[in-house]
Every structure is written in structure tokens, then in C-alpha cells.
């Protein structure tokens, strides 16, 4: 999805922020690998505050943020988590949301855990019925609610 | 207020709000009584087949379009609630079924002691009724809603067999149950107003999708749009949706004349009524009463005590989430409904606080919401993120610590006449601080929860104190009592000041116990309805 609402410069900054949040690992893709900014912008725009908090965070990033190394970026974002909490929170929420609804990421979650990606309905999940044997010990206790 | 454009024929009973309590009243006062009953509801009907648990982006919808916080979802049927002065945010739904559309359907009852806290513990006030006065109404309500569970809980008075067997606790619940047994602490499968087998009018069984809070696609969960409402409508009740009640006018004798409301097109109607029952919840009810000012009631209708809006109770909550080194698949099954413990429910003189807490077991969430910390503190970001995500996702079993909140007048809903919604009704403002007693209860609960989770084998415990978006219980803002100077309504919900005006939602609670309120507020609503029927 292309987004018209953030100029290219801010989108590039956002990409750097997302990559700092989600740098990836040998088994997990980085935000960059997934082209996350467009989706993150869409999702951040769902909030009643719109993109304003996210843009405030981007505006508060130190000059040259996108060219800094991971340590410097992490330091900058840690500071902004305290000084720009609304923007930081909006960015992190958009990052995690965009990442964890991406089918490529969900496929990894599924492979590692058996989780079934996609809508929980209409199929739901199988669980064994309640086993009354579980309650055997709890049942032996005498009534103990307070008389009033 | 300008003259209404539409004036309707008078009805015998007019209900404001089609949620948990309004639906129960609508059913109970209709049918054989022959009464003409009208209900005005500001929201719409919901279509279970379009619930967003069937959409791939369900985790996103839970946070935005279907957030339980009206200020977050901002739908046109919602009204603004100013919440900057409350650490706990308002969570509710406006529509047929009310907040039960989104609720988790935990269905515990108050204990007999909860109605007598002043006599037993010297705090707050006793209720003007007892558990025994409500017992039959609890049973009737269970039958109409349909409860999954197991009779025989030794921590509670006896009750009839539940309509369907307990919801499966899954691996997280089983882990915790075994730990409770080893500690010798009480636990029992939760009563849940959700079918574990088909029950009720065409309603299905829970298929463990986990996302109760997006509405129940299978119609297994008992939201009142699919339990009470079909029956009430068959009884002849007229339910008008998109009808925003803006004022309850009084007649020359000081009785409530009915309601002024705006329809979907914004046109003003007057619905005259012999009796008016307000069921708009712990925020909507005081808002409407306070907004209904007249020469006779300059501070709002039924407010000679000055207590309308006061004594807001919210059940402050903390959570302790155990991280296990085994996959527990907590995404399977209703997140909040599995087992509970009332080992620490009652006042213990050895402790520094009065009253107590309930522990409710928790499962877990989908990947996105897990990363976001299950509506609390997000998982760490950066180079440690994936390692932590893998440790946590699907490997948690948690406990919610639900504290009994005591009534305090400074905790309140007030209206701000300088800020009005598009209908001209003043904005509701929530002003709330967590009391020292509640803080002590939460601290003690967290300690117990940690101990239990370690016993269950947790390798780590993540604690959250007062997650803002986790409290759905709105109580106390039009309290009941025998003394008109110290309460708004009597034991039947009848306003002391206005003898044809009733309140039936959680606003009437005198105290709030440490459990979910809906079975109690519905039982109270049925009791009020039967009282109304006697005088019809
Ligand atoms: C996400 C969530 C989870 C929950 N989980 C549980 C749980 O597990 N167990 C439990 O016991 N409780 C739970 N609750 C709380 C439960 O839903 C409420 O206690 C219950 O619905 C309150 O019933 P009520 O009749 O007072 O109000 P509601 O059910 O909220 O209904 C009030 C109705 O009044 C309407 N209304 C308000 N103002 C006006 C007006 N001016 N004109 C016309 N109509 C108006 C509203 O639109 C609404 O439909 C949960 C709530 C939420 C949101």
C-alpha cells in the first residue's frame, strides 16, 4: 500500500525507527525486509489522534538518525520513550501491529508454536472438554463462605 | 429545550438503555402483564455474522474499531467521556445488548457477606437487601442467559446445576489448578455466561476462538441482544434504536413525565410514560440524571441527596503473568474465563486492609497483542525483542487480581455543561483515584499471585499494576439505600425523590465485592421488574 500522507523524508525516518524496533535475527525478518512503513502508517492512522503523535516523534529524532548505527539509534529512541511518550507509544504500537499481522511473520510464529494464523472465526480452536477429575481435591473442601 | 417534533402515545414502562439490565427488565415487565413497554437505545443492533473475529485483522480491530474504550473507537453512537482525571479508562459498548456485546461473560455471584460489609467489617454501608432476596433472581437470570460451570463450589452458597458444563480451562488453567491444589487454596471453574454446548434460542457452543471481546460469532456468549431481547420482542416490547435520550422531564407534580430523545435524523421526540426505568450503565445513567435539570430538580432529577454520580467504583486490577518453559497454547479459549480463586475474598484482621480480592486465571492473546503486552506494557523492542517474544508467546498463564473498591464520594461521574456532545448533552467526566485500601489489596494480591505462579512452575512473572484499559465495571453512581439523604434509590431501585423513576444498572450498587457485577445487576433488575409488575 502506498501512503500519501507522510512525505518521503519522514517515511525514510520511520523506516529507520521501525528497523531499530525490529532489527530481525537469523530466524526473523527485520522491518526493512518486510517494507513495513506503509502498513505502519496505515495502522497508526487508525487511532483517533491520527498520525500527529507519530509525526511528533519523527520530528523529535536527532539529526542524522537514519544514518546512525544501532547503538546510537537505540539510545535516541530510549530517550524519546520518556520525553515523547505519546509519539513513541504510537510508533511502537504501529510497528508491532504491522509486523505481527504480516503473513510472513505469522508463518514463522506458526512454525515455531503451532499457532494457526488468520481469523479465529469461524473455525475456532480445539480444546478437550472440562475434565471433572481436575476438581477432585477442590471438591473435598468443606463449604467456607462467610455467613452473613 | 425546544418543543418535540414527535409526541408518542404514552406507555406503561419506558426503559432507557437496551444493555444487560435494560433487556432483563424489558422481558420481565412484558408478555402476560399486557403492559405497553418501550425501550430507547442510543446504538444499533449487532450482526454476529459480521463480528470482526472473522476478519484476518482481528487483532487490529480489537485495538481500534472495536476497542471497548469509546474514546478510542470513536463511533458515532458513542458519547464523549472525559477521562484525564482517572487512571482507569471507561470501557463499554453502546448498542442493543449494551456492554455485553463485548464482555467476557464471567458470571460470578456476590457472596452473602457482600451485602453486609458495614455490619461485618465496619466499612461502607450495608445494602438494603440480602443475598437471599436475590437468590431466586440469580437463578432465573442464569436460566435466561445460560451459564457454563459447575455447581458445588465450596466458597459460594449452593446453586442449581449450571446450564452447560464448564468451559475448558486448557493447559494454562490446568497448570494453575494443580498449583492451587498444592497450596491448599480454593479454586473452582468459573461460571461463564457462554455455552460450552448449544443452549438457548438457536445459540451455538463456544469454539474457543479466544476473542470474546469482538462479539461472539457463534452466539455462544450470552449478550442480551440474543438472550433476553428476542424474548422481549416476542412479548411485544417496542425497541427503538438510534434513540438518544437527552432528558427526563418532570411534570407539575414532580413525577417523571417520560423521555425526550433524538432519533437518527436528529429530530426531537417525546415519549410519555407512567414509569421510567433507567438502565444506561454506571456512566450513562448519572450523566442522564444530572443532565435532567428542572426548576424542581436544579441539580438533576432524583438528586436531592447530591449523590448522583458519586461513589464510582471500578474494581482496580493488577495482573501477574507467569512465563513457562512449555507451550501452553493460551490463545485457545476465552482469554479471561477459566478458573478462579476466592481464597482471599474476605476481610482478614491479620492484614492491613479491609475486604479482599478474587484471582481470575487468564490465558493469552494473539501475536500482535502479545507483543503489545496484552494491553499493558509492550515487550522490549530492539535486539532483544524476538528472544523475548519467543519466551512469552503462547507460554503464559496469568492471574488477574480483582480488588474490592470501597465507595468514596470523591470518585465520581460529573457532567461538564461547558462541553456538550453533538446532541447537546453535557459531556461525562470520570474523576477517580485508587484508594490506599485498594492499593494495599492489589499489593497483597500480587504477592499471592507471584507465589502461586512460582508454585505452578513459572520461570518468570510479568506484573502489571492497574493497566488502564482493563476495567469494565461501572458501579455505585446512583446508590441504593433506605435513607434518602444517603442514597439515590431504594432497595427496589425506585428513586427516593421521584416515585415513578427507577434505576436498575450497576449505578445502584452500594459496594462492589471483588467480582464481576453483571449477574448481580441483572438479578437486581429482575427484582425491580417484578416489583413494577406488581403495581401495573
Ligand atoms: C470488554 C468488556 C468485558 C466485560 N467483561 C465482563 C465480565 O466478564 N463479567 C461481567 O460481569 N461484566 C463484564 N463487563 C461489564 C458488563 O458488560 C456490564 O457490567 C454490563 O453490561 C452493564 O450492564 P448495564 O445494563 O448497566 O449497561 P450496559 O450493558 O452498558 O447498557 C447500557 C446501554 O444504555 C445505552 N444508553 C446509554 N445512555 C443512553 C441514552 N442517553 N439514551 C439511550 N440509550 C443510552 C447504551 O447505549 C447501552 O446500550 C465487561 C464489559 C466490557 C466492555
XYZ file of C-alpha atoms and ligand atoms in Angstrom:
737
model
C 0.000 0.000 0.000
C 1.345 3.465 -0.801
C 0.674 6.215 1.624
C 0.311 9.804 0.564
C 0.207 11.331 3.963
C 3.846 11.219 5.026
C 6.447 12.912 2.849
C 9.315 10.716 1.640
C 11.743 12.174 4.153
C 9.527 11.235 7.092
C 8.864 7.792 5.634
C 12.595 7.177 5.478
C 12.952 8.225 9.097
C 10.072 5.968 10.057
C 11.757 3.068 8.268
C 14.836 3.631 10.403
C 12.729 3.744 13.566
C 10.950 0.509 12.631
C 14.238 -1.198 11.921
C 15.515 -0.145 15.309
C 12.429 -1.557 16.963
C 12.530 -4.761 14.928
C 16.059 -5.366 13.661
C 15.391 -9.015 12.915
C 17.532 -12.044 13.675
C 18.667 -15.072 11.730
C 15.161 -16.527 12.052
C 13.047 -13.393 11.999
C 12.910 -10.764 9.262
C 13.793 -7.177 10.034
C 11.209 -4.481 9.467
C 13.159 -3.458 6.352
C 12.787 -6.914 4.838
C 9.016 -6.548 5.016
C 8.659 -2.994 3.733
C 6.788 -2.146 6.903
C 6.444 1.670 6.814
C 3.385 1.863 4.581
C 1.443 -0.600 6.707
C 2.653 1.019 9.914
C 1.437 4.400 8.675
C -1.953 2.964 7.802
C -2.280 1.363 11.217
C -1.092 4.429 13.105
C -3.724 6.391 11.195
C -6.480 4.269 12.752
C -6.053 5.994 16.075
C -8.355 8.921 16.830
C -5.245 11.090 17.157
C -4.305 10.151 13.576
C -0.672 10.492 12.554
C 0.075 13.531 14.712
C 1.820 11.669 17.575
C 3.893 9.616 15.136
C 4.963 12.733 13.278
C 5.842 14.435 16.537
C 8.175 11.551 17.337
C 9.797 11.719 13.915
C 10.274 15.466 14.303
C 11.967 14.923 17.652
C 14.554 12.436 16.354
C 18.121 13.720 16.419
C 19.551 14.951 13.109
C 21.006 12.146 11.019
C 19.111 9.451 12.939
C 18.682 7.274 9.851
C 22.418 7.191 9.236
C 23.354 6.320 12.816
C 24.382 2.873 13.944
C 22.094 0.625 16.012
C 23.524 1.653 19.396
C 23.033 5.348 18.764
C 19.534 4.811 17.417
C 18.568 2.755 20.427
C 19.893 5.432 22.752
C 17.938 8.125 20.919
C 14.700 6.139 20.978
C 15.112 5.220 24.635
C 15.361 8.923 25.448
C 12.308 9.701 23.328
C 10.280 6.979 25.062
C 10.449 9.225 28.130
C 10.280 12.666 26.526
C 7.790 11.944 23.727
C 5.679 9.108 25.219
C 2.598 9.535 23.032
C 4.554 9.539 19.782
C 6.830 6.758 20.937
C 3.858 4.634 22.015
C 2.074 5.224 18.715
C 5.177 4.258 16.739
C 5.810 1.096 18.729
C 2.164 0.063 18.516
C 2.151 0.602 14.763
C 5.434 -1.289 14.416
C 4.334 -4.365 16.363
C 0.918 -4.368 14.733
C 2.295 -4.109 11.209
C 4.911 -6.760 11.910
C 2.706 -9.322 13.620
C -0.092 -9.249 11.088
C 2.321 -9.772 8.225
C 1.749 -13.268 6.781
C 5.492 -13.883 6.515
C 5.949 -13.245 10.226
C 2.842 -15.212 11.151
C 4.209 -18.170 9.193
C 7.278 -18.129 11.438
C 5.118 -17.866 14.571
C 3.096 -20.834 13.299
C 6.169 -22.919 12.535
C 7.616 -22.280 15.983
C 4.470 -22.756 18.060
C 1.691 -24.472 16.122
C -0.363 -21.267 16.243
C -2.931 -21.086 13.428
C -2.676 -17.659 11.771
C -5.690 -15.902 10.357
C -9.100 -15.097 11.722
C -10.066 -17.100 14.820
C -13.601 -17.465 13.460
C -15.371 -19.373 12.100
C -13.096 -22.336 12.848
C -12.077 -21.552 16.410
C -9.666 -23.867 18.191
C -9.954 -27.411 19.501
C -9.749 -27.937 23.253
C -10.599 -31.047 25.234
C -13.754 -30.678 27.356
C -13.502 -29.887 31.054
C -12.330 -32.958 32.945
C -14.177 -33.339 36.271
C -11.221 -35.286 37.693
C -9.422 -31.946 37.898
C -11.751 -30.779 40.618
C -11.354 -33.856 42.844
C -9.200 -32.179 45.504
C -11.006 -28.818 45.395
C -14.313 -30.610 45.905
C -13.244 -32.135 49.195
C -13.094 -28.782 50.935
C -15.969 -28.002 53.302
C -18.234 -25.047 52.482
C -16.412 -21.948 53.627
C -18.198 -18.807 52.528
C -18.694 -16.292 55.288
C -22.053 -16.476 56.979
C -23.849 -13.169 56.995
C -35.299 22.528 25.192
C -37.314 23.186 22.036
C -40.749 21.607 21.547
C -40.584 17.975 20.434
C -41.467 17.348 16.799
C -42.974 13.947 17.563
C -45.112 13.062 20.559
C -45.884 9.367 21.066
C -48.733 7.625 22.834
C -47.983 7.024 26.485
C -46.541 3.689 27.540
C -46.695 1.881 30.867
C -42.986 1.275 31.190
C -40.245 3.160 29.380
C -36.716 1.763 29.574
C -33.611 3.787 28.715
C -30.796 1.520 27.547
C -31.002 -1.959 25.997
C -27.955 -3.490 27.691
C -27.597 -6.141 30.367
C -30.077 -4.693 32.823
C -32.476 -2.939 30.421
C -33.006 -6.149 28.466
C -33.817 -8.107 31.621
C -36.401 -5.526 32.667
C -37.918 -5.410 29.171
C -38.500 -9.158 29.197
C -39.759 -9.307 32.771
C -42.316 -6.494 32.579
C -43.754 -7.612 29.226
C -45.767 -10.574 27.997
C -48.616 -11.690 30.250
C -48.628 -8.356 32.036
C -50.196 -6.757 28.947
C -48.106 -3.666 29.636
C -47.097 -1.380 26.793
C -43.326 -1.328 27.048
C -40.929 0.836 25.042
C -37.139 0.805 25.182
C -34.957 3.594 23.834
C -31.406 2.645 22.899
C -28.823 5.052 21.519
C -26.939 2.429 19.491
C -27.730 -0.182 16.859
C -28.291 -3.905 16.631
C -25.162 -6.003 16.007
C -24.975 -8.776 13.430
C -22.974 -11.696 14.866
C -22.049 -12.826 11.372
C -20.207 -9.591 10.787
C -18.215 -9.712 14.010
C -14.592 -8.928 13.356
C -13.251 -12.103 14.954
C -13.841 -13.498 11.464
C -11.512 -10.950 9.890
C -7.768 -11.525 9.426
C -7.030 -8.187 11.062
C -8.938 -9.058 14.209
C -6.086 -8.047 16.488
C -6.096 -4.583 14.939
C -9.860 -4.222 15.225
C -9.699 -5.115 18.922
C -7.452 -2.087 19.433
C -9.308 0.428 17.274
C -12.711 -0.039 15.598
C -13.938 -2.391 18.306
C -11.949 -1.139 21.249
C -14.083 -1.282 24.390
C -12.960 2.288 25.073
C -15.439 4.627 23.326
C -12.846 7.393 23.222
C -10.553 5.106 21.245
C -13.081 3.707 18.780
C -14.988 6.992 18.412
C -18.118 5.604 16.740
C -20.980 7.972 16.020
C -23.236 6.173 18.531
C -20.706 6.789 21.294
C -20.737 9.767 23.579
C -17.610 11.550 24.821
C -16.284 10.617 28.261
C -13.570 12.890 29.578
C -11.155 10.575 31.390
C -7.974 12.584 32.004
C -8.637 12.563 35.750
C -8.906 8.805 36.041
C -6.075 6.273 35.768
C -8.704 3.712 34.767
C -10.443 4.339 31.468
C -14.135 3.870 30.611
C -14.916 0.641 28.782
C -18.400 -0.040 27.433
C -20.492 -0.565 24.318
C -23.454 1.459 23.111
C -25.932 -0.689 21.223
C -28.569 -3.366 21.706
C -27.018 -5.746 24.235
C -25.025 -2.867 25.721
C -21.606 -3.759 27.032
C -22.453 -7.488 26.915
C -21.689 -7.319 23.175
C -18.006 -7.018 24.107
C -17.942 -8.551 27.557
C -16.030 -11.612 28.692
C -19.127 -13.102 30.310
C -17.506 -14.019 33.596
C -20.580 -14.727 35.699
C -19.845 -14.928 39.444
C -22.318 -14.032 42.146
C -21.837 -11.760 45.113
C -21.470 -13.556 48.438
C -23.964 -13.097 51.283
C -21.317 -11.079 53.157
C -21.058 -8.577 50.294
C -24.441 -7.162 51.181
C -23.449 -6.538 54.804
C -19.969 -5.026 54.802
C -20.790 -2.336 57.387
C -22.183 -4.835 59.878
C -19.394 -7.327 59.312
C -16.350 -5.173 58.679
C -17.335 -1.670 59.761
C -16.784 -0.072 56.351
C -19.037 1.473 53.698
C -22.733 0.612 54.075
C -24.934 -2.427 54.153
C -27.259 -2.955 51.235
C -30.992 -2.579 51.831
C -31.413 -6.223 50.790
C -29.694 -9.554 51.345
C -28.298 -12.345 49.236
C -31.425 -14.364 49.981
C -33.582 -11.611 48.476
C -31.682 -12.058 45.218
C -31.068 -15.805 45.161
C -34.106 -16.710 43.044
C -33.407 -13.872 40.631
C -29.841 -15.074 40.182
C -31.212 -18.492 39.247
C -33.796 -17.069 36.849
C -31.180 -14.916 35.185
C -28.820 -17.904 34.852
C -31.533 -19.777 33.023
C -32.169 -16.932 30.612
C -28.523 -16.167 29.922
C -27.195 -19.754 30.036
C -24.227 -20.425 32.293
C -21.335 -22.824 31.779
C -19.944 -24.002 35.075
C -20.210 -26.476 37.867
C -22.420 -26.312 40.949
C -20.849 -27.293 44.250
C -18.243 -24.579 44.748
C -17.452 -24.707 48.486
C -16.612 -20.976 48.570
C -20.108 -19.954 47.479
C -23.679 -20.721 48.522
C -25.246 -23.625 46.622
C -26.793 -23.028 43.232
C -28.718 -25.135 40.735
C -26.856 -27.208 38.149
C -25.368 -24.927 35.528
C -26.950 -24.960 32.084
C -23.836 -26.366 30.373
C -20.548 -27.882 31.643
C -17.543 -25.649 32.396
C -15.558 -24.029 29.612
C -12.330 -25.954 29.071
C -9.536 -24.405 31.149
C -6.914 -25.517 28.617
C -3.307 -26.038 29.625
C -2.917 -22.646 31.365
C -5.925 -23.299 33.618
C -4.847 -26.869 34.359
C -1.372 -25.699 35.374
C -2.800 -23.160 37.769
C -5.440 -25.509 39.165
C -2.784 -28.038 40.132
C -0.781 -25.302 41.839
C -3.837 -24.108 43.792
C -4.375 -27.694 44.946
C -0.777 -27.993 46.103
C -1.077 -24.747 48.055
C -4.377 -25.903 49.537
C -6.039 -22.732 48.233
C -9.560 -22.536 46.899
C -10.170 -22.682 43.154
C -13.161 -23.596 41.024
C -14.081 -23.474 37.327
C -15.550 -20.049 36.592
C -19.234 -19.591 35.964
C -19.292 -18.136 32.448
C -22.355 -16.910 30.556
C -21.201 -18.740 27.471
C -22.456 -22.046 26.133
C -19.997 -24.903 26.242
C -22.774 -26.803 24.443
C -25.623 -25.355 22.403
C -28.239 -23.764 24.677
C -30.929 -21.118 24.188
C -32.687 -19.829 21.052
C -30.518 -21.130 18.215
C -27.320 -20.326 20.052
C -24.194 -22.373 19.374
C -21.326 -23.598 21.546
C -18.065 -21.816 22.221
C -15.375 -22.949 19.782
C -12.545 -21.460 21.837
C -11.711 -18.677 19.384
C -10.451 -16.598 22.296
C -11.803 -13.289 21.080
C -14.934 -12.751 23.133
C -14.262 -9.052 23.165
C -15.036 -8.709 19.468
C -18.534 -10.140 19.944
C -19.403 -13.816 19.659
C -19.687 -15.090 16.123
C -21.060 -18.446 17.311
C -23.661 -16.768 19.544
C -22.355 -18.937 22.350
C -21.695 -15.935 24.565
C -24.790 -14.552 26.253
C -25.029 -10.976 25.069
C -28.523 -9.754 25.817
C -29.313 -8.978 22.155
C -29.528 -12.761 21.668
C -30.789 -13.849 25.097
C -33.390 -11.505 26.570
C -34.161 -9.323 23.569
C -35.685 -11.881 21.174
C -37.983 -12.977 24.012
C -38.868 -9.420 24.989
C -39.684 -8.517 21.405
C -41.871 -11.623 21.077
C -43.610 -10.332 24.212
C -44.432 -7.136 22.316
C -41.778 -4.763 23.643
C -41.004 -1.972 21.187
C -37.267 -1.337 20.959
C -36.283 1.889 19.208
C -32.623 2.068 18.235
C -30.592 5.171 17.450
C -32.722 6.901 20.067
C -30.539 9.120 22.264
C -32.351 10.155 25.402
C -31.348 13.729 26.156
C -33.531 14.492 29.160
C -36.033 13.059 31.604
C -38.610 15.831 32.078
C -40.804 16.148 35.160
C -44.494 17.004 35.271
C -46.173 19.538 37.543
C -46.394 17.005 40.370
C -42.666 16.281 40.221
C -43.041 12.830 38.687
C -41.042 11.781 35.656
C -43.143 12.513 32.574
C -41.220 10.240 30.193
C -38.214 10.985 27.998
C -37.110 13.439 25.375
C -34.955 11.771 22.780
C -33.355 12.408 19.419
C -33.802 9.959 16.572
C -31.264 9.047 13.883
C -32.194 12.159 11.904
C -31.705 14.366 14.950
C -35.414 15.062 15.406
C -36.714 15.518 18.921
C -39.346 13.112 20.270
C -41.308 12.954 23.494
C -42.231 9.535 24.813
C -44.643 9.922 27.742
C -44.593 7.091 30.269
C -46.222 6.049 33.523
C -42.885 4.691 34.761
C -39.331 5.232 33.569
C -36.558 2.717 34.156
C -33.030 3.998 33.580
C -30.567 1.289 32.535
C -27.849 3.292 30.823
C -24.945 1.959 32.973
C -22.759 3.471 35.669
C -21.727 6.369 33.428
C -24.733 6.843 31.119
C -27.230 6.831 33.989
C -25.698 9.563 36.167
C -24.982 11.554 33.027
C -28.650 11.486 32.068
C -29.938 12.140 35.586
C -27.544 15.071 36.075
C -28.421 16.449 32.637
C -32.143 16.382 33.506
C -32.322 19.677 35.385
C -35.586 21.433 36.109
C -36.959 24.002 38.490
C -37.986 21.147 40.733
C -34.631 19.383 40.462
C -31.999 22.067 39.763
C -29.121 19.627 40.418
C -30.533 16.880 38.256
C -33.529 14.612 38.617
C -33.570 12.370 41.706
C -30.538 14.129 43.124
C -31.706 15.749 46.357
C -29.057 13.677 48.168
C -26.352 15.119 45.923
C -25.149 11.562 45.406
C -25.973 11.077 41.736
C -22.629 10.405 40.068
C -20.780 9.970 43.370
C -19.193 6.809 44.813
C -17.959 5.499 41.478
C -16.388 2.058 41.952
C -14.327 0.384 39.210
C -12.631 -2.738 40.604
C -8.974 -1.734 40.340
C -6.971 -4.543 38.839
C -3.430 -5.822 38.618
C -2.153 -8.782 36.672
C 0.650 -11.257 37.235
C 1.569 -13.227 34.161
C 3.622 -16.363 34.622
C 6.025 -17.269 31.834
C 6.534 -21.015 31.488
C 9.160 -23.005 29.652
C 6.454 -25.026 27.983
C 3.994 -24.168 25.243
C 0.586 -23.705 26.891
C -1.317 -22.565 23.785
C -3.112 -19.883 25.723
C -4.503 -18.387 22.523
C -7.051 -21.217 22.601
C -10.146 -20.488 24.636
C -11.745 -17.377 26.157
C -8.925 -15.204 27.470
C -10.452 -14.295 30.784
C -12.683 -17.229 31.617
C -11.180 -20.365 33.002
C -10.819 -20.838 36.768
C -10.887 -18.508 39.759
C -9.886 -18.464 43.415
C -11.649 -16.831 46.343
C -9.179 -17.914 48.974
C -8.534 -14.252 49.846
C -12.018 -12.897 49.318
C -12.956 -11.888 52.834
C -11.542 -9.452 55.362
C -8.711 -10.966 57.365
C -7.961 -8.994 60.549
C -4.307 -10.028 60.283
C -3.916 -7.917 57.151
C -3.573 -4.136 56.795
C -6.602 -3.695 54.596
C -10.315 -4.465 54.702
C -12.232 -6.668 52.285
C -10.288 -8.694 49.735
C -9.699 -9.888 46.207
C -10.556 -12.577 43.718
C -7.952 -14.186 41.494
C -9.158 -14.908 37.963
C -6.990 -17.037 35.702
C -6.005 -15.652 32.321
C -4.974 -17.269 29.084
C -3.083 -15.255 26.483
C -3.532 -13.352 23.225
C -2.584 -13.422 19.560
C 0.883 -12.390 18.356
C 0.323 -8.643 17.905
C -1.436 -8.131 21.211
C 1.152 -10.307 22.949
C 3.915 -8.091 21.548
C 1.991 -5.097 22.823
C 1.985 -6.575 26.321
C -1.662 -7.661 26.295
C -2.940 -4.085 26.655
C -0.276 -3.166 29.206
C 3.488 -2.648 28.840
C 4.759 -3.796 25.430
C 7.509 -6.396 25.130
C 11.002 -4.909 24.795
C 11.918 -3.597 21.362
C 15.285 -3.751 19.649
C 17.769 -6.560 19.520
C 16.198 -8.483 22.409
C 12.699 -8.357 21.025
C 12.470 -11.706 19.264
C 14.107 -13.633 22.045
C 11.541 -12.236 24.483
C 8.643 -12.793 22.098
C 9.606 -16.450 21.779
C 9.851 -16.807 25.549
C 6.408 -15.351 26.060
C 4.104 -16.095 23.137
C 1.750 -18.971 23.984
C 3.784 -19.776 27.084
C 1.961 -17.764 29.690
C -0.714 -18.383 32.279
C -1.747 -15.401 34.304
C -3.820 -14.188 37.193
C -5.904 -11.062 37.342
C -6.171 -9.638 40.841
C -9.595 -8.035 41.170
C -9.768 -5.742 44.192
C -12.896 -4.748 46.005
C -13.175 -0.993 45.670
C -14.868 0.824 48.530
C -17.262 3.695 47.782
C -15.740 7.164 48.120
C -17.676 10.273 47.224
C -14.765 11.995 45.504
C -14.679 9.206 42.942
C -17.381 10.272 40.582
C -19.028 10.883 37.248
C -19.866 14.516 36.723
C -21.172 16.421 33.752
C -19.468 19.351 32.133
C -22.024 21.825 30.853
C -19.334 23.756 29.005
C -18.647 20.779 26.744
C -21.570 19.111 25.046
C -21.829 16.330 22.534
C -23.474 16.809 19.168
C -26.868 16.173 20.793
C -26.327 18.994 23.250
C -25.947 16.648 26.254
C -23.149 17.652 28.593
C -20.008 15.539 28.475
C -19.499 12.963 31.205
C -16.291 13.300 33.169
C -14.729 10.495 35.160
C -12.841 11.610 38.269
C -11.265 8.712 40.086
C -8.282 7.871 42.258
C -7.354 4.453 43.574
C -7.709 4.385 47.349
C -4.963 3.323 49.713
C -7.035 0.319 50.755
C -7.376 -0.799 47.142
C -3.644 -0.303 46.591
C -2.931 -2.500 49.599
C -5.285 -5.159 48.309
C -3.548 -5.113 44.928
C -0.120 -5.360 46.535
C -1.212 -8.317 48.657
C -2.864 -9.921 45.644
C 0.287 -9.532 43.575
C 2.314 -11.252 46.263
C -0.091 -14.180 46.414
C -0.229 -14.393 42.615
C 3.565 -14.489 42.357
C 3.670 -17.272 44.928
C 1.060 -19.271 43.077
C 2.700 -18.801 39.685
C 6.066 -19.920 41.039
C 4.345 -22.950 42.512
C 2.892 -23.628 39.078
C 6.405 -23.632 37.631
C 6.634 -20.158 36.121
C 10.212 -19.215 35.290
C 9.382 -15.538 35.239
C 6.468 -13.343 36.330
C 5.482 -10.172 34.480
C 3.492 -7.830 36.678
C 1.186 -5.050 35.623
C -0.264 -2.605 38.065
C -3.583 -1.023 37.031
C -3.499 -1.466 33.259
C -5.613 1.493 32.126
C -7.818 -0.309 29.630
C -8.779 -3.284 31.704
C -11.709 -2.289 33.844
C -15.212 -2.717 32.581
C -17.252 -2.458 35.752
C -19.087 0.792 36.404
C -20.786 0.864 39.777
C -22.127 2.998 42.594
C -23.141 6.252 40.895
C -26.822 6.163 41.968
C -26.525 4.014 45.052
C -29.423 2.295 46.793
C -30.326 2.558 50.464
C -33.126 3.140 52.899
C -32.100 6.689 53.835
C -32.975 9.286 51.156
C -30.220 11.564 52.442
C -27.561 8.901 51.908
C -28.790 7.186 48.771
C -30.482 7.891 45.444
C -32.820 4.904 45.110
C -34.400 2.397 47.472
C -33.879 -1.352 47.568
C -36.116 -1.791 44.532
C -34.242 0.824 42.523
C -37.029 3.378 42.929
C -35.774 6.966 43.165
C -36.428 8.391 46.621
C -37.340 11.741 45.053
C -39.457 10.565 42.107
C -41.715 7.608 42.749
C -42.165 6.550 39.112
C -38.457 6.612 38.261
C -36.266 3.526 38.683
C -32.574 2.808 38.173
C -31.558 -0.787 37.505
C -27.945 -0.841 36.320
C -24.678 -1.082 38.267
C -25.159 2.512 39.402
C -27.286 1.249 42.270
C -24.507 -0.831 43.871
C -23.767 0.104 47.470
C -20.487 -1.801 47.484
C -18.928 -3.808 44.696
C -17.426 -7.050 46.064
C -14.304 -8.231 44.241
C -16.046 -9.883 41.350
C -17.734 -9.031 38.084
C -21.031 -7.232 38.570
C -23.363 -8.310 35.794
C -25.168 -11.319 37.314
C -25.900 -9.168 40.363
C -27.090 -6.151 38.417
C -29.291 -8.349 36.249
C -30.731 -10.119 39.299
C -31.457 -6.703 40.817
C -33.063 -5.603 37.532
C -35.329 -8.658 37.509
C -36.299 -7.999 41.116
C -37.177 -4.394 40.305
C -39.134 -5.551 37.255
C -41.191 -7.990 39.334
C -41.863 -5.164 41.769
C -43.055 -2.966 38.914
C -45.252 -5.781 37.597
C -46.989 -5.991 40.966
C -48.121 -2.393 40.653
C -49.083 -2.459 36.983
C -14.831 -5.630 27.253
C -15.757 -5.848 28.416
C -15.636 -7.010 29.188
C -16.507 -7.226 30.263
N -16.449 -8.409 30.943
C -17.347 -8.655 31.932
C -17.384 -9.924 32.585
O -16.614 -10.830 32.267
N -18.307 -10.107 33.564
C -19.162 -9.129 33.963
O -19.955 -9.345 34.868
N -19.148 -7.928 33.348
C -18.280 -7.674 32.346
N -18.290 -6.478 31.692
C -19.233 -5.450 32.173
C -20.644 -5.712 31.699
O -20.687 -5.705 30.312
C -21.511 -4.644 32.315
O -21.471 -4.812 33.734
C -22.961 -4.718 31.915
O -23.147 -4.785 30.537
C -23.636 -3.469 32.462
O -24.991 -3.540 32.191
P -25.853 -2.226 32.151
O -27.232 -2.617 31.809
O -25.614 -1.456 33.380
O -25.214 -1.327 30.991
P -24.826 -1.656 29.517
O -24.856 -3.098 29.246
O -23.557 -0.915 29.259
O -26.001 -0.989 28.692
C -26.293 0.380 28.770
C -27.000 0.765 27.480
O -27.567 2.063 27.649
C -27.438 2.770 26.425
N -27.504 4.204 26.713
C -26.643 4.933 27.458
N -27.045 6.213 27.502
C -28.185 6.290 26.756
C -29.044 7.356 26.410
N -28.846 8.602 26.874
N -30.095 7.090 25.593
C -30.332 5.829 25.135
N -29.537 4.781 25.438
C -28.474 5.017 26.247
C -26.091 2.327 25.892
O -26.019 2.537 24.501
C -26.057 0.849 26.283
O -26.520 0.023 25.250
C -17.469 -6.243 30.600
C -17.574 -5.078 29.817
C -16.731 -4.872 28.743
C -16.882 -3.616 27.922
